[in-house]
Coordinates of C-alpha atoms in Angstrom, one line a residue:
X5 CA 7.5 -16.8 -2.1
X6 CA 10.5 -14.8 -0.9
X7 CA 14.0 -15.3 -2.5
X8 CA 16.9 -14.8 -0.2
X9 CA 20.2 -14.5 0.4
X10 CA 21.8 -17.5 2.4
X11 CA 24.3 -16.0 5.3
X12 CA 28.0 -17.0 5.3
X13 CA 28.7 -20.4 7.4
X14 CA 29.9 -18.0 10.2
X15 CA 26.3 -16.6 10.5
X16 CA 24.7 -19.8 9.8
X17 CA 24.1 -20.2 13.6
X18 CA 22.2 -17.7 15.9
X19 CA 25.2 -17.4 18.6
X20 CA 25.6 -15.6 21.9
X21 CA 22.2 -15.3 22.3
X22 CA 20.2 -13.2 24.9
X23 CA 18.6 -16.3 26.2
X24 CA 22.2 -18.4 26.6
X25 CA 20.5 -18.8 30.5
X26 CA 18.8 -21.8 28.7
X27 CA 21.0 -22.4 25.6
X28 CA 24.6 -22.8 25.4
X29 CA 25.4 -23.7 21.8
X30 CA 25.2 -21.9 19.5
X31 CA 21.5 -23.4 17.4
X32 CA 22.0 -23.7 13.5
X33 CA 19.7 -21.4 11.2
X34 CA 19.4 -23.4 8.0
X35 CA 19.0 -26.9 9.3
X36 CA 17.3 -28.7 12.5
X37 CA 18.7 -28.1 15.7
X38 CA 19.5 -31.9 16.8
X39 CA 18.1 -31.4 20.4
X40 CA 14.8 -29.0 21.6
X41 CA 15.2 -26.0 23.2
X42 CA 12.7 -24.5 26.1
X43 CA 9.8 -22.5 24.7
X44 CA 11.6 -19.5 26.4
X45 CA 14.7 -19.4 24.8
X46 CA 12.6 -20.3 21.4
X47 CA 10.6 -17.1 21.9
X48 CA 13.6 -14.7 22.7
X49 CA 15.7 -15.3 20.1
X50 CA 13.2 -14.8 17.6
X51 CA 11.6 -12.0 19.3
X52 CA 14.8 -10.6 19.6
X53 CA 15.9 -10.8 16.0
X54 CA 12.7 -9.3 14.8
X55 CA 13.7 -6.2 16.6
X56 CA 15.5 -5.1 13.9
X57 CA 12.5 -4.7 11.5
X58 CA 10.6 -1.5 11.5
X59 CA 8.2 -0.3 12.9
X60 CA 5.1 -0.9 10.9
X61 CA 3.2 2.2 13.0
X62 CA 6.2 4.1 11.1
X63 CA 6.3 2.2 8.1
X64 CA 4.9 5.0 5.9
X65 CA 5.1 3.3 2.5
X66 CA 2.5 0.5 3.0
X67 CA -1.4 0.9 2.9
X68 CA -1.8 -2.0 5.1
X69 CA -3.7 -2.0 8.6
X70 CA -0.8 -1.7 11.4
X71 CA -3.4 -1.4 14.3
X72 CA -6.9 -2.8 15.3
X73 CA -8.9 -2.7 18.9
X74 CA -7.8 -5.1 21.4
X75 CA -11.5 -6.6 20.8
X76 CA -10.5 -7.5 17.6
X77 CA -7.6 -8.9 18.2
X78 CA -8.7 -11.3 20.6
X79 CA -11.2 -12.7 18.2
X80 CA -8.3 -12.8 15.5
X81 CA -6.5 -15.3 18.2
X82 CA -9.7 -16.9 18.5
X83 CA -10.2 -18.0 15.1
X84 CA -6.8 -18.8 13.8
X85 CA -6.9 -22.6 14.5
X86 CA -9.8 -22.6 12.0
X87 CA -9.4 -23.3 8.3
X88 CA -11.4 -21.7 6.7
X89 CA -11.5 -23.9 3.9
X90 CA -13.4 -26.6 5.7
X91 CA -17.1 -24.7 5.4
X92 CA -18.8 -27.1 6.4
X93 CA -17.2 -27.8 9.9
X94 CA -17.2 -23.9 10.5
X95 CA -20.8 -23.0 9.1
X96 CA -20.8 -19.6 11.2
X97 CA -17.4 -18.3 9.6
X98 CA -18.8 -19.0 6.1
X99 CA -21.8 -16.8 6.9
X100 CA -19.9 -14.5 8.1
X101 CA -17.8 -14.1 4.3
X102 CA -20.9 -14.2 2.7
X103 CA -22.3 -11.4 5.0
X104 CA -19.2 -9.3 4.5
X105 CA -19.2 -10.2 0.2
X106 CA -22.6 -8.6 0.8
X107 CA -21.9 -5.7 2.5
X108 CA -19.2 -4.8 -0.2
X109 CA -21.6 -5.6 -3.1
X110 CA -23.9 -2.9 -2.0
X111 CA -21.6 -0.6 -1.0
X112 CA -20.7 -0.7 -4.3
X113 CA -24.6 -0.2 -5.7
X114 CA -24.7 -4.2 -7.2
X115 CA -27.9 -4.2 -9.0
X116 CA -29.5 -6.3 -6.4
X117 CA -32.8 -6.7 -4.7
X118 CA -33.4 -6.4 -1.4
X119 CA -33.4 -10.7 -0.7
X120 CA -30.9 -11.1 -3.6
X121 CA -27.8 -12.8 -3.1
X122 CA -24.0 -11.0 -4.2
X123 CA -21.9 -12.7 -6.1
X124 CA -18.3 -12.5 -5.0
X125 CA -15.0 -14.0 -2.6
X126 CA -13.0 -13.3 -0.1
X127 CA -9.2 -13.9 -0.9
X128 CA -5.9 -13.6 1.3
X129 CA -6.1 -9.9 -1.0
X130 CA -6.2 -8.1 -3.6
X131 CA -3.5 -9.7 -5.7
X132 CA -5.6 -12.9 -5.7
X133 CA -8.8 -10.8 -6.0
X134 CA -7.1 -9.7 -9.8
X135 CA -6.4 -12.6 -10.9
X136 CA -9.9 -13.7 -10.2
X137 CA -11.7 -11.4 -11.8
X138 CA -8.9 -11.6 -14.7
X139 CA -10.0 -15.3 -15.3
X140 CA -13.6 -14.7 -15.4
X141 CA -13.2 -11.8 -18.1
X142 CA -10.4 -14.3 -20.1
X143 CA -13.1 -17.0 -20.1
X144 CA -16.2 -15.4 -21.0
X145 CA -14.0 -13.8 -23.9
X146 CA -12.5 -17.4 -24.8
X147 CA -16.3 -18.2 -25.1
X148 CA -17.9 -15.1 -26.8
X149 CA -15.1 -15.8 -29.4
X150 CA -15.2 -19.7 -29.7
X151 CA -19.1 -19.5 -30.7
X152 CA -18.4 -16.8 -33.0
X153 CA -15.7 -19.3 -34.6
X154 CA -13.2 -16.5 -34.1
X155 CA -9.7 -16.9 -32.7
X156 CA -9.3 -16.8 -29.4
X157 CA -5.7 -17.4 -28.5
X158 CA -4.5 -13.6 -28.4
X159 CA -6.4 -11.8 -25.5
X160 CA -5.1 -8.6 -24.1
X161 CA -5.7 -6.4 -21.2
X162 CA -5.7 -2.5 -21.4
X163 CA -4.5 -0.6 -18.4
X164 CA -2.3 2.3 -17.5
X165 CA 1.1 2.1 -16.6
X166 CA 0.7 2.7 -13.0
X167 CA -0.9 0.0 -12.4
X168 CA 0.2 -2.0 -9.1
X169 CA 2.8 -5.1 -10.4
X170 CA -0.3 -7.7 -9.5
X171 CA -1.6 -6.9 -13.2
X172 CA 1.7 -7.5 -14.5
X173 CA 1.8 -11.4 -13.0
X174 CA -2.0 -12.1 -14.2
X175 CA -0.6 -10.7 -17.4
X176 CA 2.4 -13.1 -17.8
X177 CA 1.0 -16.2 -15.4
X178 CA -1.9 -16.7 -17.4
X179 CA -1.1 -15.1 -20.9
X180 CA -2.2 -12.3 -21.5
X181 CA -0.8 -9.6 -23.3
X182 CA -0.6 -6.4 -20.9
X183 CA -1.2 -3.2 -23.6
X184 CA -0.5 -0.2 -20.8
X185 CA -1.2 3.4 -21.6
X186 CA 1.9 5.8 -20.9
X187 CA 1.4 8.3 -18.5
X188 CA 2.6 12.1 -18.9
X189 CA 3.8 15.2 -17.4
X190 CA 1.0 16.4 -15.1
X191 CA -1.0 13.1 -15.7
X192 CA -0.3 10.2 -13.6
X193 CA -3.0 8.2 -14.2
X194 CA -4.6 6.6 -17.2
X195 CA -5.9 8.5 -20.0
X196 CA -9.6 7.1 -20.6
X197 CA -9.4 8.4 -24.2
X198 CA -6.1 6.7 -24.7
X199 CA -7.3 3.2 -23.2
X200 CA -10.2 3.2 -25.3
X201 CA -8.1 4.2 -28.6
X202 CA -5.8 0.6 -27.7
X203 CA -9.0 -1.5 -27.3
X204 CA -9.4 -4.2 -29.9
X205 CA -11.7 -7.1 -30.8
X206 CA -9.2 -9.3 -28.3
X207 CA -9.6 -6.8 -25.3
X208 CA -10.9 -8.9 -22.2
X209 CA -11.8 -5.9 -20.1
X210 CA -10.6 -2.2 -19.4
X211 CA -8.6 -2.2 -15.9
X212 CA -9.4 1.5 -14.3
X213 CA -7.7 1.7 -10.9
X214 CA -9.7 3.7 -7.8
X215 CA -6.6 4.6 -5.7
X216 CA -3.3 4.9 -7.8
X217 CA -0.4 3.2 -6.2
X218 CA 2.1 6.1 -7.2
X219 CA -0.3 9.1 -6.8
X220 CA -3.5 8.0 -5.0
X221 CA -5.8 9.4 -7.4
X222 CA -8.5 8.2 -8.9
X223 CA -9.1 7.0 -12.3
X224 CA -12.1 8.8 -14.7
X225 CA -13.6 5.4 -14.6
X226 CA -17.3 7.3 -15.8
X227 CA -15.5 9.0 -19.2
X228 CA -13.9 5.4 -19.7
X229 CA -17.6 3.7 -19.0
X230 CA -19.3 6.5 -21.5
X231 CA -16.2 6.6 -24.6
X232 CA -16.2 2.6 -24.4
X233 CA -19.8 2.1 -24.6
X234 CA -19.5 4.3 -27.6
X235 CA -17.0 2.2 -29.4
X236 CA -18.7 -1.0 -27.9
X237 CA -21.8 0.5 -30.2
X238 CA -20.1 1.4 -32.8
X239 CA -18.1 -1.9 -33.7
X240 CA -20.6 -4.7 -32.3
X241 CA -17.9 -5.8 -29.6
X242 CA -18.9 -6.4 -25.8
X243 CA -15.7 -5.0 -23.9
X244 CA -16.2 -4.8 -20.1
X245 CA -14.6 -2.7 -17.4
X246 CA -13.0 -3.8 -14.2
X247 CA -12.3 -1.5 -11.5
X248 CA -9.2 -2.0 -9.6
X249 CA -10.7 -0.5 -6.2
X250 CA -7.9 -2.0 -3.8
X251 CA -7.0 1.2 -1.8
X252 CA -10.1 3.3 -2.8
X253 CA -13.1 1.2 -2.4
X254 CA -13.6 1.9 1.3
X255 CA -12.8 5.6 0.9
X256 CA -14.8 6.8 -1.9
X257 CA -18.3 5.6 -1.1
X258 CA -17.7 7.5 2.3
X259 CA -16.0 11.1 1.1
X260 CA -17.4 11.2 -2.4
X261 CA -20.9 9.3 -2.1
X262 CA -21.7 10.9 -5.4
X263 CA -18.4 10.2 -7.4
X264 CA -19.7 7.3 -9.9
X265 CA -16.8 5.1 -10.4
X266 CA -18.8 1.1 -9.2
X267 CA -21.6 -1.1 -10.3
X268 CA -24.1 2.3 -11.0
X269 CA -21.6 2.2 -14.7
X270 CA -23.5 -0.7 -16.6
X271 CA -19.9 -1.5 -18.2
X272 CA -18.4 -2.7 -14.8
X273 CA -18.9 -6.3 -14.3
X274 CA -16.5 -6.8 -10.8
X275 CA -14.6 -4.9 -8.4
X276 CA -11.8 -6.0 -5.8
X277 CA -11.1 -4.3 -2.8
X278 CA -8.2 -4.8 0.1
X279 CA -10.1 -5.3 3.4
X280 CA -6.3 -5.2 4.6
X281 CA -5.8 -1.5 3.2
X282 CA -8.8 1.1 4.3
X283 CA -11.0 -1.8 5.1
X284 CA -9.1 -1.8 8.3
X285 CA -8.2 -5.4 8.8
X286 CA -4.8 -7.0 9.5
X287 CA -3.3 -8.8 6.0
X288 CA -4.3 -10.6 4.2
X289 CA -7.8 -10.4 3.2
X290 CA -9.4 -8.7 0.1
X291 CA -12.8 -9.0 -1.8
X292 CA -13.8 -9.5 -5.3
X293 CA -17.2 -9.1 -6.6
X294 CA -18.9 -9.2 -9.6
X295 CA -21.9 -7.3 -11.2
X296 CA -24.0 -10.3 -10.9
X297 CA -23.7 -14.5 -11.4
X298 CA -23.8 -14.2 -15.4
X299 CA -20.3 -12.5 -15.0
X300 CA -18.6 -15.3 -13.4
X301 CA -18.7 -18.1 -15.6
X302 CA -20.0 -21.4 -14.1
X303 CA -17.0 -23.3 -15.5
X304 CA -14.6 -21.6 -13.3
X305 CA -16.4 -22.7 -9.7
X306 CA -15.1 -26.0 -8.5
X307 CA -17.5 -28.2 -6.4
X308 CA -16.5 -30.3 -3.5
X309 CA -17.6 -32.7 -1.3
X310 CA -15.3 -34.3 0.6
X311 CA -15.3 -32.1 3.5
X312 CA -19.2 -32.8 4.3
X313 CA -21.1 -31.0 2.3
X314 CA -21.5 -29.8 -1.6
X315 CA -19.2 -26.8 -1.5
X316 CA -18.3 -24.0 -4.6
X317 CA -14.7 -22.0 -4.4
X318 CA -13.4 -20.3 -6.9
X319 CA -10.0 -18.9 -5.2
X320 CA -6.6 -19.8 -6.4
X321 CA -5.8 -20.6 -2.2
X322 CA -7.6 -23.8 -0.9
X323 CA -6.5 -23.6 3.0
X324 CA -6.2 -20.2 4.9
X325 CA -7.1 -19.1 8.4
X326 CA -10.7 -17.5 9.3
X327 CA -9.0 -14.6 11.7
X328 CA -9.2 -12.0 8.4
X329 CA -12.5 -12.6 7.5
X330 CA -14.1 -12.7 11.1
X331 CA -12.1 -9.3 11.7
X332 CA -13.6 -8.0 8.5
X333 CA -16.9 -8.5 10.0
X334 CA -16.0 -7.1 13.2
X335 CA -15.5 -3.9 11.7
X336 CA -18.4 -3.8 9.2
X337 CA -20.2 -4.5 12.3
X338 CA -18.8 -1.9 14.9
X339 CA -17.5 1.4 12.8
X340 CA -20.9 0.8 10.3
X341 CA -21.5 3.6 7.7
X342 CA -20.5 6.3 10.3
X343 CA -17.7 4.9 11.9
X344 CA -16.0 4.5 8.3
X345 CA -16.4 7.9 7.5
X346 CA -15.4 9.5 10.5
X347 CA -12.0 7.1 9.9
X348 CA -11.6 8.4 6.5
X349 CA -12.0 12.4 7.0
X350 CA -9.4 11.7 10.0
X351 CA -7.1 10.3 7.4
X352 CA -7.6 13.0 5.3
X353 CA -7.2 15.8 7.5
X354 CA -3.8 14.2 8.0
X355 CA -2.7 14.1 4.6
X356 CA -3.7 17.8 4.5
X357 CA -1.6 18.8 7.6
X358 CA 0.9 16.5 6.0
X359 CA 0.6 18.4 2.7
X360 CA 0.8 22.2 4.0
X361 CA 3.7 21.1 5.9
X362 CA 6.0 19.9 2.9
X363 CA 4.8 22.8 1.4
X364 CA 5.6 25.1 3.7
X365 CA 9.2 23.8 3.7
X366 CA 9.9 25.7 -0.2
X367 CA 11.5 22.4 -1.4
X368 CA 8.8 20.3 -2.4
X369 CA 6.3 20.1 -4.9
X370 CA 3.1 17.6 -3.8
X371 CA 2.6 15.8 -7.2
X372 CA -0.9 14.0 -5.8
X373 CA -4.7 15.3 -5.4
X374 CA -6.4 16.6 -2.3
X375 CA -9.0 14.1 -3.5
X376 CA -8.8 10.9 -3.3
X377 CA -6.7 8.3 -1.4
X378 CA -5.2 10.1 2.0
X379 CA -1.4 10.0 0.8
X380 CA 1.1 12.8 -0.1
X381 CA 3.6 12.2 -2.7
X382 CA 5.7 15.0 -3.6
X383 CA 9.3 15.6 -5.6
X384 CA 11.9 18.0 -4.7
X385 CA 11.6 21.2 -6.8
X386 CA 13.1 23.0 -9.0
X387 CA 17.2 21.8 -9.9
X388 CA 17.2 19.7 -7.0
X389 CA 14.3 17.7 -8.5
X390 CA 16.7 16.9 -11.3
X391 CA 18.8 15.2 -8.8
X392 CA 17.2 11.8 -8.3
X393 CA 19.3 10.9 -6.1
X394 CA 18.1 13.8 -3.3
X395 CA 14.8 11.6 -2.8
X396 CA 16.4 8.5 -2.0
X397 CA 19.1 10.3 0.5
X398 CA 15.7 11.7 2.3
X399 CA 14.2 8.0 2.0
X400 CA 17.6 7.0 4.0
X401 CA 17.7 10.0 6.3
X402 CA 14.3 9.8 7.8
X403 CA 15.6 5.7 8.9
X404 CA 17.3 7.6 10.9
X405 CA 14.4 8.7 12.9
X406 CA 12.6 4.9 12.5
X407 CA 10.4 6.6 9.3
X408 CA 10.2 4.3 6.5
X409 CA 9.2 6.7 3.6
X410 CA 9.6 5.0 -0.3
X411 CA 11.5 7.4 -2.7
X412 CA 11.0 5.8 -6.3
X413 CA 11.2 6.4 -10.0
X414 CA 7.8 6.8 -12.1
X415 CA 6.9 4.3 -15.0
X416 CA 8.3 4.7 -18.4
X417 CA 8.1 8.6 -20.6
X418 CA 8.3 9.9 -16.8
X419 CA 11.6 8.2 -15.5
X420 CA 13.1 11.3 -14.9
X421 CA 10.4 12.2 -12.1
X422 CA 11.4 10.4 -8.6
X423 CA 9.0 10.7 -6.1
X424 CA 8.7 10.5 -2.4
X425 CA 5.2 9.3 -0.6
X426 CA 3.5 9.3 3.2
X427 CA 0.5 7.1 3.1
X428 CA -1.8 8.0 6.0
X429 CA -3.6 5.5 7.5
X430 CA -6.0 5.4 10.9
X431 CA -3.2 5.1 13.2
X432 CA -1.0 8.2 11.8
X433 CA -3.1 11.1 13.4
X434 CA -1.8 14.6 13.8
X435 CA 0.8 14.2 16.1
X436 CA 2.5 11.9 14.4
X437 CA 2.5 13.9 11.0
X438 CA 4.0 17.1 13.4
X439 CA 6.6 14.8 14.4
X440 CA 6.9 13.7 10.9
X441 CA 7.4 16.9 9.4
X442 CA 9.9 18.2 12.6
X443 CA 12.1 15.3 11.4
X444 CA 12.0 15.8 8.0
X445 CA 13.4 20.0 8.3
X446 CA 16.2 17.9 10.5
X447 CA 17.0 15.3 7.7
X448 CA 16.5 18.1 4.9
X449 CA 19.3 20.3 7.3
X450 CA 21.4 17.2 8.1
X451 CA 21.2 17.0 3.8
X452 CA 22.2 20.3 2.9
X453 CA 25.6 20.4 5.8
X454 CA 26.7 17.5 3.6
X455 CA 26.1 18.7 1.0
X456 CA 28.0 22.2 1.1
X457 CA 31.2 20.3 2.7
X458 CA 33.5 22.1 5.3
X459 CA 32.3 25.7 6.5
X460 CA 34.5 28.6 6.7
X461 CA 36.3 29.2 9.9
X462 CA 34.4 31.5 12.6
X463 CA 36.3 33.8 14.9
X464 CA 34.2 34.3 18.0
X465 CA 35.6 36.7 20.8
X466 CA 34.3 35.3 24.3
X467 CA 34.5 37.7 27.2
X468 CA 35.9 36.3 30.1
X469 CA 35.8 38.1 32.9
X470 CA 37.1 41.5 34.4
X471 CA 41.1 42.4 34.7
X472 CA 42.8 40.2 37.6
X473 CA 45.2 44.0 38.1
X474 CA 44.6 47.5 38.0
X475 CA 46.8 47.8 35.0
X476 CA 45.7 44.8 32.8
X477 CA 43.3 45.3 30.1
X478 CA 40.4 42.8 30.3
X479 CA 41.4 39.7 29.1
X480 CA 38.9 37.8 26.3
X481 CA 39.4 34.7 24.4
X482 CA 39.2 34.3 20.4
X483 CA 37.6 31.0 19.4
X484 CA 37.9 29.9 16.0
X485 CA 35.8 26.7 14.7
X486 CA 36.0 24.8 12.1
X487 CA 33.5 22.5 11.0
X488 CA 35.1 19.8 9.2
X489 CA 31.8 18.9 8.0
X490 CA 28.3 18.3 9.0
X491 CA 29.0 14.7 10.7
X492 CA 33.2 15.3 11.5
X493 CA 35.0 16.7 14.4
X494 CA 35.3 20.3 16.1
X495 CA 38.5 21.9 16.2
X496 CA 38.9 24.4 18.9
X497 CA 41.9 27.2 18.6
X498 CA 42.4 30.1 21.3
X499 CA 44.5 33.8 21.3
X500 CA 44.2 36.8 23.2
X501 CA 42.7 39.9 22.3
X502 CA 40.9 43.2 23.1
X503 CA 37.4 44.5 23.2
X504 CA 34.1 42.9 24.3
X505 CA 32.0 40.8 22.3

């Protein structure tokens, strides 16, 4: 859901139109037109308005896919008439989600044999995926503590506080208290120490997140596993871990094969992912998947018939279109295990060019790791990084040039800190980032004019040309300019003197 503004009655009608060849009043916004209008006139007016988004190729603040093959996309057209709710009509799209659920769950090193069957879902992404997996860990708690005869009406998550705001709506949609560890100077990510210090008998799970929103870096999710198992041991509770793998479960298993973070840590029971982030895929489509079926309680799967066949879900979406899951597939099928990685290592060569360049600029300092998702954030340094208000004039400058970069403040103990940050995805390669960091010296130029206000006044002498008599001296100009200031006018004020410049 979106809430909005609603425009004045003056702007309540899309007038003057591009397409007035085939319209001539002006067609109400808010309410039904009372006659049709050509297909042509329908499409230009809407394809004109949405001229004035951004670009998404330049929209450096999202994670999500902005470009796929042409192949791809012509399947995507081919499969959006299809719901993908009705399995049983479209029997070759549901093996095809069941195939990709696979894939993932052994990417991820499920415990599973070699004929065994994942357990997991595909969801319209990651948000969804959460809530998921937040269900089955309330419910399997609700029932731990019901045949214990313990109460069971105060569960509680424990994350960091830089978790994405998808934790914060499972947290207050389906009442759960939210108990967030606060991040620190140096440390933007959750303390595994700390989280396991705020676990209690009414803990559902551990959330450790693969691919921090603010910072991209990756959470010690194999300390967590070891320091809670300890506790787990030491008090007789069973408290699990879910990872939070949205933007980092398609990069690690491809640049850091040996980083153990998934399924291989006997305390993590399920994992989402965002097929629409490095899984390359259009949104919406993310994953969840669980350790294996005793993790997802049987309670929470809904069986249904009345589309032809016995059929289990367990999303919180009934209808959705196919396209996202048959473009998953198409790219698990044509990048494979080498394909990903050579995608990834691009990305990340990127982000270092990307890095080196703000660095090389003395006015920034890059706050995120080399490792881990391909993003650079960075603060201004020094005074000016006292100044929150420089970021967000950068943010507004680099519009200018069609870059959409986020400035924003960090989570609470660390307000003071506001950061700036590039993702990198596939389609911003090297040239881009050159062109990137060209306009950012312009903007962080245009920045410091305005800031110092007007300049002092120049004199210039100009030679003109040689005498026009025997007896004259050679006649030069003085110029004086005055820059008003670094967007105002140029004043221009002549004289005569001698000498040669």
């Amino acid at each position: 859901m979106v809430l909005a503004h609603v425009q004045s009655d003056e702007a309540a009608a899309s007038a003057a139109v591009f397409a007035s060849r085939y319209v001539q009043e002006p067609i109400p916004s808010f309410e039904l037109g009372e006659k049709s209008i050509s297909k042509d006139a329908a499409y230009q007016i809407i394809h004109d308005e949405l001229l004035l988004d951004g670009s998404p190729r330049l929209n450096l603040a999202s994670f999500v896919t902005t470009w796929m093959e042409p192949e791809c996309d012509r399947l995507i057209i081919e499969g959006m008439n299809k719901n993908y709710a009705d399995m049983d009509e479209y029997p070759v799209t549901t093996e095809l989600q069941n195939r990709c659920v696979n894939i993932i769950a052994r990417l991820f090193n499920a415990p599973l044999g070699a004929a065994e069957t994942a357990v997991g879902v595909g969801t319209v992404g990651s948000s969804e995926a959460i809530m998921l997996a937040g269900l089955a860990f309330k419910r399997r708690w609700h029932n731990r503590r019901k045949a214990a005869g313990k109460p069971h009406d105060k569960p509680n998550i424990v994350t960091g506080a830089n978790v994405q705001v998808c934790w914060e709506k499972f947290a207050r949609y389906f009442e759960v208290e939210l108990k967030e560890v606060k991040l620190s100077e140096g440390c933007y990510v959750m303390d595994p120490d700390k989280a396991v210090e705020m676990v209690d008998e009414n803990t559902i799970c551990v959330a450790a997140i693969l691919g921090s929103t603010l910072t991209g870096e990756f959470e010690d999710v194999k300390r967590l596993n070891g320091l809670l198992a300890a506790k787990n041991k030491r008090t007789g509770w069973d408290t699990p871990i879910h990872v939070d793998a949205a933007s980092g479960g398609f990069i690690a298993p491809f640049l850091y094969p040996e980083l153990e973070w998934d399924f291989r840590l006997p305390l993590v029971k399920s994992i989402n992912v965002s097929g629409h982030k490095y899984g390359l895929v259009y949104p919406g489509v993310g994953w969840v998947v669980w350790r294996n079926k005793e993790d997802l309680p049987e309670e929470l799967i809904f069986h249904i018939n009345y589309l032809g066949a016995d059929q289990p879900t367990f999303t919180l979406n009934f209808s959705k279109g196919s396209s996202q899951i048959i473009a998953q597939y198409y790219q698990f099928l044509r990048l494979g295990f080498e394909g990903y990685k050579n995608v990834m290592e691009n990305c990340m060569e990127s982000a270092k060019t990307l890095r080196e360049g703000l660095l090389r600029t003395g006015r920034f300092d890059v706050i995120s790791k080399e490792d881990g998702v391909p993003l650079v954030a960075f603060v201004f340094r020094g005074a000016s990084a006292r100044d929150g208000s420089l970021a967000f004039k950068l943010s507004a400058s680099l519009r200018q040039f069609g870059w959409i970069v986020p400035a924003y403040t960090m989570p609470a103990d660390l307000e003071h800190m506001t950061v700036l940050r590039v993702v990198v995805r596939e389609d911003f390669g090297r040239p881009l980032a050159e062109r990137f960091l060209s306009n950012v010296r312009m903007a962080l130029n245009e920045l410091d004019l305005a800031d110092k206000g007007p300049v002092t006044k120049m004199r210039l002498t100009i030679e003109l040309g040689p005498a026009r008599g025997a007896d004259e001296e050679a006649s030069v100009r003085v110029v004086e300019r005055e820059a008003v200031s670094a967007h105002g006018s140029v004043s221009l004020v002549t004289g005569k003197t001698k000498g040669v410049c």
